[in-house]
Structure formats: C-alpha cells, structure tokens
Amino acid sequence: MGFSLLAGTRAPVRVWTDPYAIEPQAARQLRNIGALPWVQGVAVMPDVHFGKGATVGSVIAMRQAVSPAAVGVDIGCGMSAVRSSLTAADLPDDLAGLRRAIEDAIPVGFAKHDDPVDPRRIRGLEQRGWDDFWRGFGDLDRRVQQLEARARRQVGTLGGGNHFIEVCLEEGGTDPGRVWLMLHSGSRNIGKELAERHIAVARRLPHNADLPDRDLAVFLSGTPEMDAYRRDLWWAQEYARRNRAVMLAVLMNLMRDRFPQVGYDEPISCHHNYVAEEHYEGVDVLVTRKGAIRAGRGELGIIPGSMGTGSYIVRGGGNDWGYCSASHGAGRRMSRAQAKRTFSTADLAAQTAGVECRKDAGVVDEIPGAYKDITEVMAQQKDLVEVVAHIKQVVCVKG
C-alpha cells in the first residue's frame, strides 16, 4: 500500500496504515517523537498502538541519540522459530500431553530454573561465547550486580504477558501441514532492571528538561551516560537472544524425544524491541525498533498474530523509507484492562477453539479479540515484506 505522512511533525513520520485510524494517544506520541531535534525520521508500522515510553509499532531513527524509555523495559524481546520435518499426521490427536511436557521443560510466568542452565548439556545449542558473555555481567551497572544469580537462573525461561511457545502447522503453500516450533520472549527481569535504572538517569539530564514527554528523554553520544546505557543495552539484547536460543533448543530436543525421526531447518531469530546502528539517507543513525522487526532485503523474520490466529514467516524487502522494518505482530486494539472488561472465559474458549492452550481468566487479556486483524496488518505492509509461510498454532503455552 505504501506510506502516508503524519501531519504536524518536524521530522518525517511515515505511516503504513490509515493515519486517521491511529488512536489519538498514539498519534500524539508519534508527533512528540517527530518533534525531537535528534530524530531523523520515524516509520510507523500497521500494528501501531499507544505504548509506554513510545508508540508500539514505531521505528525511530535518531542522530547521535537514543531514548531508553522508547526502547522500553523488555530489551531484546523477540521471536524464534524453526521448521521441522514433521507433519500434522505425526502429531497425536490429543495434544494436552505435549503441552504439559513443554510447560514442564520450560519455566513460565515468574518461574525460573532451580539451577542455572549449563549450555554444554543442551544438545544443539550454540556453545560459543557463553563464558565471555557472563564475564560481561561484572561490567554492567553496579546497581544490578546482586541480580546475577537470578539472571543466570532465568536463562531459558519464558516469562508472562504476551510471551508464548507454540507448535504450529503450515497452511497453504507448497507443503501444507508441516510442523513449526515458535516462541516469543525477551531479557526477563535483568533487562527490566537495567532499563528502569537508565530511564531514571535520562530523565534527570538537563538537556531533557523541556521535552513534550518526559518518557522521551534521551542519552547523547559522547557522554558517559550514553556509553553506560549502550554497554548495558547490548548485553541485555544478547541475553534475550541467548534466552530464546536455549528455549528453542530445549523445545527441539523435547520433540526429538517424542518423534525420533524429526529433522529441522535452520532456525530463524529476530528481535523486535531493540536498538541497532544503521545507515540511511547518507546518515549514521541509531534505530530503535519499538515493536518492529528488521526486514532488510532477503532477511527472514517472524510476525505472530495472537493465541488463536495465524502467524507469518516473512522475507524482508529492504525498504529504506521504512528503515528496513516491518510490524512485530498484529498489535493490540484494546488494553489489557479493557480486554478483561469486554471478554469472558467463554469468549476465550470460543476464539481459541482447536488450540490446546490455557482458557482461564488469567489469559483473557491475551484473547485474539484484543488484537488487530493480522491479515489486514499483513496487507498493509506488502512493500515491506513478502510472505514465506503462513502458520497456525495447534498448541500454545502462555506464562
């Protein structure tokens, strides 16, 4: 569909949805971001909605600056997926046992491992860099040093909220019925703790005194505050990547135990809440993807729907106007509180029919009806990505 421009901004704010359909709070956030003197431009994805710190579904390119609250507290949150050789015919008719096995193998919600994960004991997990990675903990903000034991025990854990693990079936295409494994998680408590400490520091800096929104406080390149944030940010993003890698390896091995014949393609992994150094329009920028994936030309990515709708494996189109990005999912159309007021457990059961998952009051806020229509979201970003596969969950594990 291409993009349109949001009116009333200093920097260009390019929108891949109907600008008039954006909720007023989110539009105000986007205009505030577009007014910042450090912003080169903003790309707004079709899953856009109001968020804490900055608009979810926005890609913010800044010159020599980054806003820690725009990145948010779940640093490095993202997706991993892998296609298997199994087909629907290989799965049992009753999937409850498979769901329980996943929940037993991977801690969810606030749970953590009793002992830290030993990467050497997990078949198929990349072994490189673990010792150097953990040595880096000692260089992080001194105020989180007491959290190392907890951070180690939370590697390989899912968390709660909108995080999930799914077993999916490929629909349509050349090989329908192929089984995929997919999961969504981030940097757990340590990412949150690091983010909150840096957000508080940024708000107190003099150059942020007159901003239209205190949540848009920035660090500037060449300052000790920026150096400290970037050090902790890069580490937390790597923690999130390794956390997902551990869970995916555990999940793949669990399936091997049940289906010895299984084989796997190369896994796909992508952050959708992070910062990267990139170059556009002749300018080096720090790109914050707040609920967006990188979609460089030919790069594979994952765009999930909700716990009762399909998801998409995509290939990036390398659209520079969109800062080589695409949406990170369907995007919420109502808040969690509103979803709880609007829907019942009966609604949840109806909307997740055919999916082996929780259907209790604790996950009503994640009901498919609380999210935008993923098919419409995909239709609005055809110039950002192409669809490689459409997959639909048959098992969904929530925190």
Short mmCIF file of C-alpha atoms in Angstrom, two decimals:
data_model
loop_
_atom_site.label_atom_id
_atom_site.label_comp_id
_atom_site.label_asym_id
_atom_site.label_seq_id
_atom_site.Cartn_x
_atom_site.Cartn_y
_atom_site.Cartn_z
CA MET A 1 0.00 0.00 0.00
CA GLY A 2 2.95 2.33 0.55
CA PHE A 3 3.08 5.00 3.21
CA SER A 4 1.50 8.34 4.00
CA LEU A 5 2.91 11.18 6.09
CA LEU A 6 1.61 12.12 9.50
CA ALA A 7 0.92 15.86 9.53
CA GLY A 8 2.33 18.25 12.10
CA THR A 9 5.82 16.85 12.68
CA ARG A 10 9.31 18.29 12.25
CA ALA A 11 10.94 15.05 11.09
CA PRO A 12 9.09 12.86 8.56
CA VAL A 13 6.77 10.32 10.21
CA ARG A 14 5.89 7.75 7.53
CA VAL A 15 2.80 5.66 8.27
CA TRP A 16 1.99 2.21 6.84
CA THR A 17 -1.67 2.33 7.86
CA ASP A 18 -4.54 4.81 7.69
CA PRO A 19 -3.30 7.82 9.73
CA TYR A 20 -6.88 8.63 10.72
CA ALA A 21 -7.28 5.14 12.20
CA ILE A 22 -4.44 5.64 14.68
CA GLU A 23 -5.77 6.14 18.20
CA PRO A 24 -5.41 9.78 19.38
CA GLN A 25 -3.00 8.90 22.21
CA ALA A 26 -0.71 7.07 19.82
CA ALA A 27 -0.86 9.87 17.23
CA ARG A 28 0.12 12.35 19.94
CA GLN A 29 3.05 10.16 20.91
CA LEU A 30 4.20 9.95 17.30
CA ARG A 31 4.04 13.72 16.87
CA ASN A 32 6.03 14.20 20.08
CA ILE A 33 8.68 11.80 18.79
CA GLY A 34 8.76 13.52 15.40
CA ALA A 35 9.35 16.87 17.13
CA LEU A 36 12.57 15.81 18.88
CA PRO A 37 15.63 17.61 17.47
CA TRP A 38 17.67 14.39 17.26
CA VAL A 39 15.15 12.43 15.19
CA GLN A 40 15.99 11.79 11.54
CA GLY A 41 12.63 10.16 10.86
CA VAL A 42 10.03 7.69 12.10
CA ALA A 43 8.43 4.71 10.32
CA VAL A 44 5.05 3.66 11.72
CA MET A 45 4.06 0.04 11.24
CA PRO A 46 0.45 -1.14 10.63
CA ASP A 47 0.28 -2.74 14.10
CA VAL A 48 0.81 0.67 15.72
CA HIS A 49 -0.78 1.41 19.08
CA PHE A 50 -0.21 3.53 22.18
CA GLY A 51 2.63 2.31 24.38
CA LYS A 52 4.62 3.20 27.45
CA GLY A 53 7.64 5.32 26.61
CA ALA A 54 6.93 5.41 22.89
CA THR A 55 4.40 4.12 20.40
CA VAL A 56 4.45 0.36 19.88
CA GLY A 57 4.91 -0.36 16.19
CA SER A 58 7.29 2.55 15.58
CA VAL A 59 10.81 2.67 14.18
CA ILE A 60 12.73 5.72 15.39
CA ALA A 61 15.94 6.79 13.66
CA MET A 62 17.97 9.23 15.77
CA ARG A 63 21.25 11.02 15.09
CA GLN A 64 23.72 10.57 17.95
CA ALA A 65 20.97 9.93 20.49
CA VAL A 66 18.76 7.18 21.86
CA SER A 67 15.76 7.21 24.21
CA PRO A 68 15.91 4.38 26.78
CA ALA A 69 12.18 4.64 27.56
CA ALA A 70 11.41 4.33 23.85
CA VAL A 71 13.35 1.06 23.81
CA GLY A 72 11.38 0.06 26.89
CA VAL A 73 11.91 -2.42 29.68
CA ASP A 74 11.80 -5.71 27.76
CA ILE A 75 15.09 -5.11 25.99
CA GLY A 76 15.68 -7.54 23.15
CA CYS A 77 12.19 -9.03 23.20
CA GLY A 78 11.66 -11.01 20.03
CA MET A 79 10.85 -14.25 18.25
CA SER A 80 12.47 -17.55 17.31
CA ALA A 81 11.04 -20.23 15.04
CA VAL A 82 12.15 -23.39 13.29
CA ARG A 83 10.51 -25.58 10.62
CA SER A 84 10.59 -29.31 11.26
CA SER A 85 10.27 -32.35 9.03
CA LEU A 86 7.16 -33.46 10.93
CA THR A 87 3.67 -33.09 9.51
CA ALA A 88 0.26 -32.86 11.12
CA ALA A 89 -0.16 -36.62 10.66
CA ASP A 90 2.79 -37.23 13.01
CA LEU A 91 1.14 -35.41 15.92
CA PRO A 92 -1.21 -37.20 18.34
CA ASP A 93 -4.91 -36.42 18.24
CA ASP A 94 -4.78 -35.30 21.88
CA LEU A 95 -2.15 -32.56 22.27
CA ALA A 96 -2.63 -32.00 26.02
CA GLY A 97 0.32 -34.24 26.85
CA LEU A 98 2.61 -32.30 24.52
CA ARG A 99 1.53 -29.02 26.08
CA ARG A 100 2.21 -30.36 29.60
CA ALA A 101 5.63 -31.62 28.52
CA ILE A 102 6.56 -28.15 27.23
CA GLU A 103 5.34 -26.49 30.44
CA ASP A 104 7.37 -28.98 32.50
CA ALA A 105 10.54 -28.39 30.46
CA ILE A 106 10.45 -24.58 30.23
CA PRO A 107 9.55 -22.40 33.25
CA VAL A 108 6.80 -19.86 32.52
CA GLY A 109 5.45 -16.77 34.27
CA PHE A 110 7.62 -15.74 37.24
CA ALA A 111 9.19 -19.21 37.49
CA LYS A 112 12.91 -19.81 36.96
CA HIS A 113 15.23 -22.80 36.85
CA ASP A 114 16.36 -24.30 40.16
CA ASP A 115 19.94 -24.19 38.85
CA PRO A 116 21.46 -22.16 36.01
CA VAL A 117 21.30 -23.78 32.58
CA ASP A 118 24.55 -25.44 31.52
CA PRO A 119 24.77 -24.87 27.74
CA ARG A 120 27.07 -27.89 27.40
CA ARG A 121 24.24 -30.16 28.49
CA ILE A 122 21.78 -29.00 25.82
CA ARG A 123 22.04 -30.78 22.50
CA GLY A 124 22.14 -28.47 19.51
CA LEU A 125 22.72 -25.25 21.46
CA GLU A 126 25.48 -22.98 20.20
CA GLN A 127 28.38 -23.31 22.64
CA ARG A 128 30.44 -20.29 21.66
CA GLY A 129 30.74 -17.17 23.78
CA TRP A 130 28.92 -18.20 26.94
CA ASP A 131 31.87 -17.64 29.29
CA ASP A 132 32.69 -14.24 27.79
CA PHE A 133 29.03 -13.31 27.91
CA TRP A 134 28.71 -13.99 31.62
CA ARG A 135 32.01 -12.27 32.38
CA GLY A 136 30.38 -9.17 30.93
CA PHE A 137 27.87 -9.12 33.79
CA GLY A 138 30.54 -7.62 36.03
CA ASP A 139 30.75 -4.59 33.73
CA LEU A 140 27.02 -3.80 33.98
CA ASP A 141 25.52 -1.05 36.11
CA ARG A 142 26.72 -1.61 39.68
CA ARG A 143 23.12 -1.40 40.92
CA VAL A 144 22.23 -4.76 39.32
CA GLN A 145 25.27 -6.72 40.46
CA GLN A 146 23.27 -8.55 43.15
CA LEU A 147 20.97 -9.93 40.43
CA GLU A 148 23.46 -12.16 38.62
CA ALA A 149 22.30 -15.40 40.26
CA ARG A 150 18.69 -14.65 39.31
CA ALA A 151 19.67 -13.67 35.77
CA ARG A 152 21.53 -16.96 35.33
CA ARG A 153 18.55 -18.98 36.54
CA GLN A 154 16.16 -17.11 34.23
CA VAL A 155 18.05 -18.01 31.06
CA GLY A 156 15.82 -20.48 29.25
CA THR A 157 12.56 -19.20 30.78
CA LEU A 158 9.53 -17.76 29.03
CA GLY A 159 8.05 -15.09 31.30
CA GLY A 160 4.41 -13.99 31.14
CA GLY A 161 2.18 -11.41 29.45
CA ASN A 162 2.23 -11.83 25.68
CA HIS A 163 5.17 -14.26 25.70
CA PHE A 164 4.38 -17.73 24.38
CA ILE A 165 5.60 -21.03 22.99
CA GLU A 166 3.68 -22.61 20.10
CA VAL A 167 3.56 -25.70 17.97
CA CYS A 168 2.15 -24.64 14.60
CA LEU A 169 1.11 -26.13 11.28
CA GLU A 170 1.98 -24.55 7.95
CA GLU A 171 -1.12 -23.65 5.94
CA GLY A 172 -1.35 -23.43 2.17
CA GLY A 173 1.80 -23.04 0.13
CA THR A 174 3.70 -25.96 -1.36
CA ASP A 175 3.93 -28.08 1.80
CA PRO A 176 0.82 -27.69 3.95
CA GLY A 177 0.73 -29.40 7.33
CA ARG A 178 4.45 -29.04 8.10
CA VAL A 179 5.10 -28.57 11.84
CA TRP A 180 6.81 -25.39 13.09
CA LEU A 181 8.04 -24.56 16.60
CA MET A 182 7.87 -20.90 17.60
CA LEU A 183 8.42 -18.82 20.73
CA HIS A 184 8.31 -15.21 21.93
CA SER A 185 10.35 -13.90 24.87
CA GLY A 186 12.94 -11.32 25.91
CA SER A 187 15.52 -10.34 28.52
CA ARG A 188 13.44 -11.28 31.55
CA ASN A 189 13.94 -9.43 34.85
CA ILE A 190 17.52 -8.32 34.22
CA GLY A 191 16.52 -6.38 31.09
CA LYS A 192 13.75 -4.66 33.03
CA GLU A 193 16.04 -3.75 35.91
CA LEU A 194 18.71 -2.30 33.62
CA ALA A 195 16.15 -0.34 31.60
CA GLU A 196 14.46 1.21 34.62
CA ARG A 197 17.75 2.43 36.06
CA HIS A 198 18.84 4.09 32.82
CA ILE A 199 15.42 5.61 32.17
CA ALA A 200 15.60 7.31 35.57
CA VAL A 201 19.07 8.69 34.78
CA ALA A 202 17.96 10.07 31.40
CA ARG A 203 15.01 11.94 32.90
CA ARG A 204 17.34 13.92 35.18
CA LEU A 205 19.69 15.16 32.44
CA PRO A 206 19.45 18.95 31.78
CA HIS A 207 19.02 18.67 28.00
CA ASN A 208 15.79 16.72 28.59
CA ALA A 209 14.15 19.36 30.79
CA ASP A 210 11.78 20.83 28.18
CA LEU A 211 10.68 17.75 26.25
CA PRO A 212 6.99 17.36 25.35
CA ASP A 213 7.01 13.93 27.07
CA ARG A 214 9.39 13.00 29.89
CA ASP A 215 9.36 9.42 28.59
CA LEU A 216 11.25 10.62 25.52
CA ALA A 217 14.35 11.66 27.47
CA VAL A 218 17.49 10.77 25.52
CA PHE A 219 21.13 9.99 26.03
CA LEU A 220 23.56 11.81 23.73
CA SER A 221 26.58 10.25 22.06
CA GLY A 222 29.93 11.09 23.60
CA THR A 223 28.59 11.23 27.15
CA PRO A 224 29.31 8.76 29.97
CA GLU A 225 25.56 8.19 30.38
CA MET A 226 25.21 7.09 26.76
CA ASP A 227 28.29 4.88 27.00
CA ALA A 228 26.90 3.18 30.12
CA TYR A 229 23.48 2.66 28.55
CA ARG A 230 24.80 1.23 25.32
CA ARG A 231 27.06 -1.19 27.21
CA ASP A 232 24.10 -2.49 29.24
CA LEU A 233 21.73 -2.39 26.25
CA TRP A 234 23.97 -4.53 24.03
CA TRP A 235 24.44 -7.03 26.85
CA ALA A 236 20.69 -7.27 27.54
CA GLN A 237 19.93 -7.74 23.84
CA GLU A 238 22.41 -10.61 23.75
CA TYR A 239 20.85 -12.06 26.92
CA ALA A 240 17.45 -12.06 25.18
CA ARG A 241 18.89 -13.78 22.10
CA ARG A 242 20.58 -16.46 24.20
CA ASN A 243 17.46 -16.92 26.34
CA ARG A 244 15.41 -17.71 23.22
CA ALA A 245 18.17 -19.94 21.82
CA VAL A 246 18.17 -22.06 24.99
CA MET A 247 14.37 -22.44 24.96
CA LEU A 248 14.27 -23.31 21.28
CA ALA A 249 16.99 -25.95 21.71
CA VAL A 250 15.12 -27.45 24.68
CA LEU A 251 11.91 -27.46 22.66
CA MET A 252 13.59 -29.09 19.65
CA ASN A 253 15.08 -31.80 21.90
CA LEU A 254 11.71 -32.40 23.56
CA MET A 255 10.25 -33.06 20.13
CA ARG A 256 13.20 -35.33 19.26
CA ASP A 257 12.45 -37.42 22.33
CA ARG A 258 8.84 -37.86 21.23
CA PHE A 259 9.47 -38.06 17.48
CA PRO A 260 12.95 -39.56 16.89
CA GLN A 261 12.60 -39.15 13.12
CA VAL A 262 12.33 -35.36 13.29
CA GLY A 263 14.71 -33.10 11.39
CA TYR A 264 14.95 -29.31 11.42
CA ASP A 265 15.71 -26.47 9.05
CA GLU A 266 17.92 -23.58 10.15
CA PRO A 267 16.20 -21.63 12.97
CA ILE A 268 15.01 -18.05 12.45
CA SER A 269 15.51 -15.44 15.19
CA CYS A 270 14.70 -11.75 15.34
CA HIS A 271 14.49 -9.03 17.98
CA HIS A 272 11.51 -6.68 17.82
CA ASN A 273 12.35 -4.35 20.73
CA TYR A 274 15.91 -3.15 20.37
CA VAL A 275 18.47 -0.66 19.04
CA ALA A 276 20.81 -1.08 16.06
CA GLU A 277 23.43 1.08 14.35
CA GLU A 278 22.36 1.59 10.72
CA HIS A 279 22.82 4.00 7.80
CA TYR A 280 20.07 5.76 5.81
CA GLU A 281 19.98 8.79 3.53
CA GLY A 282 23.74 9.24 3.97
CA VAL A 283 23.47 9.47 7.74
CA ASP A 284 24.59 7.10 10.50
CA VAL A 285 21.66 6.65 12.89
CA LEU A 286 20.69 4.70 15.96
CA VAL A 287 17.48 2.88 15.02
CA THR A 288 15.08 1.93 17.82
CA ARG A 289 12.57 -0.70 16.76
CA LYS A 290 9.81 -0.48 19.35
CA GLY A 291 7.59 -3.37 18.32
CA ALA A 292 9.06 -3.87 14.85
CA ILE A 293 11.40 -6.36 13.20
CA ARG A 294 14.28 -5.67 10.88
CA ALA A 295 13.28 -6.50 7.30
CA GLY A 296 16.43 -5.95 5.27
CA ARG A 297 16.37 -7.33 1.75
CA GLY A 298 16.21 -11.11 1.89
CA GLU A 299 16.26 -11.32 5.69
CA LEU A 300 13.83 -13.78 7.27
CA GLY A 301 11.57 -12.60 10.07
CA ILE A 302 8.59 -13.69 12.18
CA ILE A 303 5.30 -11.80 12.56
CA PRO A 304 2.94 -13.52 15.03
CA GLY A 305 -0.79 -12.99 15.32
CA SER A 306 -2.45 -13.85 18.64
CA MET A 307 -3.03 -17.06 20.62
CA GLY A 308 -5.86 -18.11 18.31
CA THR A 309 -4.86 -16.74 14.91
CA GLY A 310 -2.18 -17.46 12.35
CA SER A 311 1.36 -16.09 12.17
CA TYR A 312 3.69 -15.36 9.27
CA ILE A 313 7.24 -16.16 8.31
CA VAL A 314 8.37 -13.30 6.07
CA ARG A 315 11.26 -12.18 3.89
CA GLY A 316 12.32 -8.54 4.10
CA GLY A 317 12.06 -6.22 1.14
CA GLY A 318 14.78 -3.80 2.25
CA ASN A 319 12.53 -0.72 2.10
CA ASP A 320 14.71 2.23 3.17
CA TRP A 321 11.69 4.52 3.65
CA GLY A 322 10.55 2.10 6.35
CA TYR A 323 14.08 1.83 7.76
CA CYS A 324 14.16 -1.79 6.55
CA SER A 325 11.48 -2.75 9.07
CA ALA A 326 8.09 -4.44 9.38
CA SER A 327 5.47 -4.96 12.06
CA HIS A 328 6.23 -7.23 15.02
CA GLY A 329 2.75 -8.75 15.20
CA ALA A 330 -0.91 -7.92 14.97
CA GLY A 331 -0.77 -5.16 17.59
CA ARG A 332 -3.28 -4.61 20.33
CA ARG A 333 -6.57 -2.90 19.54
CA MET A 334 -7.54 -2.64 23.21
CA SER A 335 -5.68 -2.50 26.50
CA ARG A 336 -5.37 -5.49 28.80
CA ALA A 337 -7.79 -3.91 31.27
CA GLN A 338 -10.34 -3.25 28.53
CA ALA A 339 -9.99 -6.82 27.24
CA LYS A 340 -10.75 -8.18 30.71
CA ARG A 341 -13.85 -5.98 30.91
CA THR A 342 -15.00 -6.90 27.42
CA PHE A 343 -14.42 -10.65 27.16
CA SER A 344 -15.19 -13.73 29.27
CA THR A 345 -13.56 -17.13 29.56
CA ALA A 346 -16.35 -18.44 27.32
CA ASP A 347 -15.27 -15.94 24.66
CA LEU A 348 -11.67 -17.08 25.10
CA ALA A 349 -12.65 -20.73 24.64
CA ALA A 350 -14.61 -19.90 21.50
CA GLN A 351 -11.84 -17.79 19.98
CA THR A 352 -9.17 -20.41 20.68
CA ALA A 353 -11.22 -23.39 19.51
CA GLY A 354 -8.96 -26.10 18.15
CA VAL A 355 -5.91 -24.82 20.05
CA GLU A 356 -4.54 -26.73 23.05
CA CYS A 357 -3.94 -23.86 25.47
CA ARG A 358 -4.97 -22.21 28.70
CA LYS A 359 -8.55 -20.95 28.56
CA ASP A 360 -8.84 -19.47 32.06
CA ALA A 361 -9.36 -15.94 33.38
CA GLY A 362 -5.61 -15.45 33.76
CA VAL A 363 -5.12 -15.12 30.00
CA VAL A 364 -8.35 -13.39 28.93
CA ASP A 365 -6.30 -10.23 28.31
CA GLU A 366 -4.48 -12.18 25.57
CA ILE A 367 -7.69 -13.19 23.78
CA PRO A 368 -7.49 -12.86 19.97
CA GLY A 369 -10.28 -10.27 20.03
CA ALA A 370 -7.99 -7.87 21.90
CA TYR A 371 -5.68 -7.77 18.87
CA LYS A 372 -5.95 -6.28 15.40
CA ASP A 373 -6.69 -8.50 12.41
CA ILE A 374 -3.31 -9.94 11.42
CA THR A 375 -4.42 -10.42 7.80
CA GLU A 376 -5.16 -6.69 7.50
CA VAL A 377 -1.83 -5.84 9.10
CA MET A 378 -0.03 -8.00 6.56
CA ALA A 379 -1.96 -6.49 3.66
CA GLN A 380 -0.79 -3.00 4.68
CA GLN A 381 2.91 -3.86 4.53
CA LYS A 382 3.27 -5.67 1.24
CA ASP A 383 6.02 -3.24 0.23
CA LEU A 384 7.96 -4.04 3.41
CA VAL A 385 7.91 -7.87 3.42
CA GLU A 386 6.77 -10.85 1.39
CA VAL A 387 5.12 -13.87 2.99
CA VAL A 388 7.19 -17.06 3.03
CA ALA A 389 4.79 -19.17 5.08
CA HIS A 390 1.52 -18.83 6.96
CA ILE A 391 1.41 -20.97 10.11
CA LYS A 392 -1.40 -21.67 12.59
CA GLN A 393 -0.89 -22.84 16.16
CA VAL A 394 -2.31 -26.11 17.50
CA VAL A 395 -0.54 -25.81 20.88
CA CYS A 396 0.03 -22.52 22.70
CA VAL A 397 1.81 -22.25 26.05
CA LYS A 398 1.37 -18.96 27.92
CA GLY A 399 3.05 -17.66 31.06
#
